[in-house]
Amino acid sequence: MCGIVGYTGHKPAQEIVIESLKKLEYRGYDSSGIATYEDNIRICKKEGPIANMESVLSESTSTTAIAHTRWATHGVPSDANAHPHGHTDNSIAVVHNGTIDNYLSIRESLESEGYNFLSESDSEILPFLISKYYSGDLVEALNKALHEIQGIFTIAVIHENHPDEIVAVRNETPLVIGVGNSENFVASDIYAILKYTQQIIYPEDYQIVRVTAESVELFDAELKSIDYNVETVEKYTEVSEKGGFEHFMLKEIFEQPKALQDSLTELLVESPLERLGLNWKIGSISIVACGTSYHAGLVGKYVIEQLTAIPVSVSYSSEFRYAAPVQGVGGLLSSRPLVVLISQSGETADTLAAARAAKQQGCHTVAICNVPGSRITREVDGVIITKSGQEIGVAATKTFMTQMQALYALATHLAFNSGSLDHPQYKLWESEIRRIPSKITQVLNNCESIKKLVPHFTRAKSVFFVGRNINYPLALEGALKLKEISYIHAEGYPAGELKHGPLALLGEDTPVVAIAVQDHTYSKLMSNIEEMSARKAPILTVCQKGDQQVPKISDYHFELPEIDPVLSPFPVAVFLQLLSYYIAHDLGTDIDKPRNLAKSVTVE
Ligand code: M6R
């Protein structure tokens, strides 16, 4: 979603912030802009890629700049709605991530005072409001403005009277300060500035930050100066190359064996439960996440419930926050509920809000996250870091894989700890988890046969994905992948559920992808396939190696490598990712940056 970068130092700021802004492009945006200090504040902004803005940008000698990539929330993508927003007198420029809930009433009141708005954006109230309160100190003016606005935000401001100063603040959306050598940075995301510094300050909500080339100051709401920690973060391997692949998504699909391998050491450590603070008999688990991470959570439910006696519920983050309190809250300490939050980015606003709600209720919170140092990892009680490496494609692939792996590892640890797995059984599970990378490599090696299936889908009106038991979440994930990158309508369903309504939609132009592994639901699934086939829907099945029956009732089939059905979600996921990728490729969509989507969803 929106990205913010600011620089103040002794070097030409324009080049630095534009280069940094490009590091955030993968997150999805529709326009970009920059403000520099020339004789007064100069703003340049354009709809479309950063290159559009660069093409109209004049030279600059400014050593201070703020820049922004916008993902539209209020008002269409356009030059006027792009950030930074300024004052008509060119005295100030503001960039904003998030949303201002009460902007309409503030706008009306500012308009009645004579302020002239040029955009439809909620953010445009900010430069006017801050200017209105400005009487020589930008921190003070921003603080006064904060008393009026409600919403979630990261804001960065520059003012003509303070040419070497950036003032910034956050509430519920990310803000990091990068500390350099006679230069300092503000950003919404550490990726933007890691090239320049690994010394990072993480301000809390409503702490106002003032950075100049030589200083960083933090203030509380009473404008008292406060101390802060500077943390050294691990340098994240920067991903800028597709390594010979046509898209980042394809590269990331092929990186999955390595991602799983790299994550293993983190997951199969000694005493992992103590490390996560899980030192009591857990009575219930709630898993909370969005999108693909939610689907990983659903897989986790099946595996945890299969291996332990612990009941697991799975909720969308956006629903969890407003639902009834978690079961077990308010009971004895020994039954304290565990809430597992899954977010590859660690910045998803809905999941962060859910984490805070869970903590407020007294739950123990554990996050499964792919970005060390991200917001969620700093707010929860325990963290499992997956080591997929940076994921650039908007469609989550390798992070989904390692999230599932983390949940399998958690399930085995919980089962061993509670005695439902003895040591030999635990060791058997551990070795099975270790074998997953080689299993999925076999699917990757078979990608040519997946490509051949594409023509059966490119003209489809709609595609149904069905599965049962632990592969029902994979049906959901298969449908999500297909719709987000190919724009073909797709639905994921438990196979037994189609006859309760959706069967009405099936026909020759509605193919079905059925995940048919040989677990205890196999015979029922066969009947479901027959039902769909009787409605003339073309059936593609994903079945286990050596299955003699499913291919006979399918129009096409794909064989998984030999694998225990409980581990089948891993190779099934690779098959579904590749199928969607090749279909989208055939249709010529923008696979790495699908329309309307963002990699990191920082608004609720
Ligand atoms: O960063 P998160 O895992 O919290 O993101 C959650 C969803 O926005 C994300 O999984 C989304 O559904 C995927 N990009 C879809 O491929």
Short mmCIF file of C-alpha atoms and ligand atoms in Angstrom, two decimals, residues 290-293 342-346 348 351 394-396 403 477 480-481 484 598-599 601, ligand 1:
data_model
loop_
_atom_site.label_atom_id
_atom_site.label_comp_id
_atom_site.label_asym_id
_atom_site.label_seq_id
_atom_site.Cartn_x
_atom_site.Cartn_y
_atom_site.Cartn_z
CA CYS A 290 -6.13 -12.51 6.39
CA GLY A 291 -6.10 -13.85 2.83
CA THR A 292 -3.51 -16.48 2.07
CA SER A 293 -2.23 -16.40 5.65
CA ILE A 342 -0.23 -15.13 10.93
CA SER A 343 1.06 -12.36 8.70
CA GLN A 344 3.88 -12.62 6.23
CA SER A 345 4.42 -8.84 6.22
CA GLY A 346 3.77 -8.27 9.90
CA THR A 348 -1.40 -5.97 7.96
CA THR A 351 -4.13 -8.53 11.92
CA VAL A 394 1.78 -9.54 -4.57
CA ALA A 395 0.49 -13.12 -4.69
CA ALA A 396 1.80 -14.90 -1.61
CA GLN A 403 3.58 -20.51 7.29
CA GLU A 477 -6.12 -20.87 -1.70
CA LEU A 480 -7.71 -17.00 -4.40
CA LYS A 481 -4.51 -17.40 -6.43
CA GLU A 484 -6.09 -12.42 -7.97
CA ALA A 598 -1.24 -4.27 -2.56
CA LYS A 599 1.40 -6.44 -0.98
CA VAL A 601 -2.43 -3.96 3.46
O1 M6R B 1 1.06 -9.85 5.04
P1 M6R B 1 -0.12 -10.73 5.38
O2 M6R B 1 0.23 -12.17 5.37
O3 M6R B 1 -0.78 -10.32 6.66
O4 M6R B 1 -1.15 -10.47 4.21
C1 M6R B 1 -2.44 -11.00 4.27
C2 M6R B 1 -3.11 -10.95 2.91
O5 M6R B 1 -3.25 -9.63 2.48
C3 M6R B 1 -2.29 -11.71 1.86
O6 M6R B 1 -2.08 -13.03 2.28
C4 M6R B 1 -3.00 -11.75 0.50
O7 M6R B 1 -4.21 -12.43 0.60
C5 M6R B 1 -2.07 -12.38 -0.51
N1 M6R B 1 -1.21 -11.39 -1.08
C6 M6R B 1 -2.78 -13.12 -1.58
O8 M6R B 1 -1.88 -13.77 -2.41
#
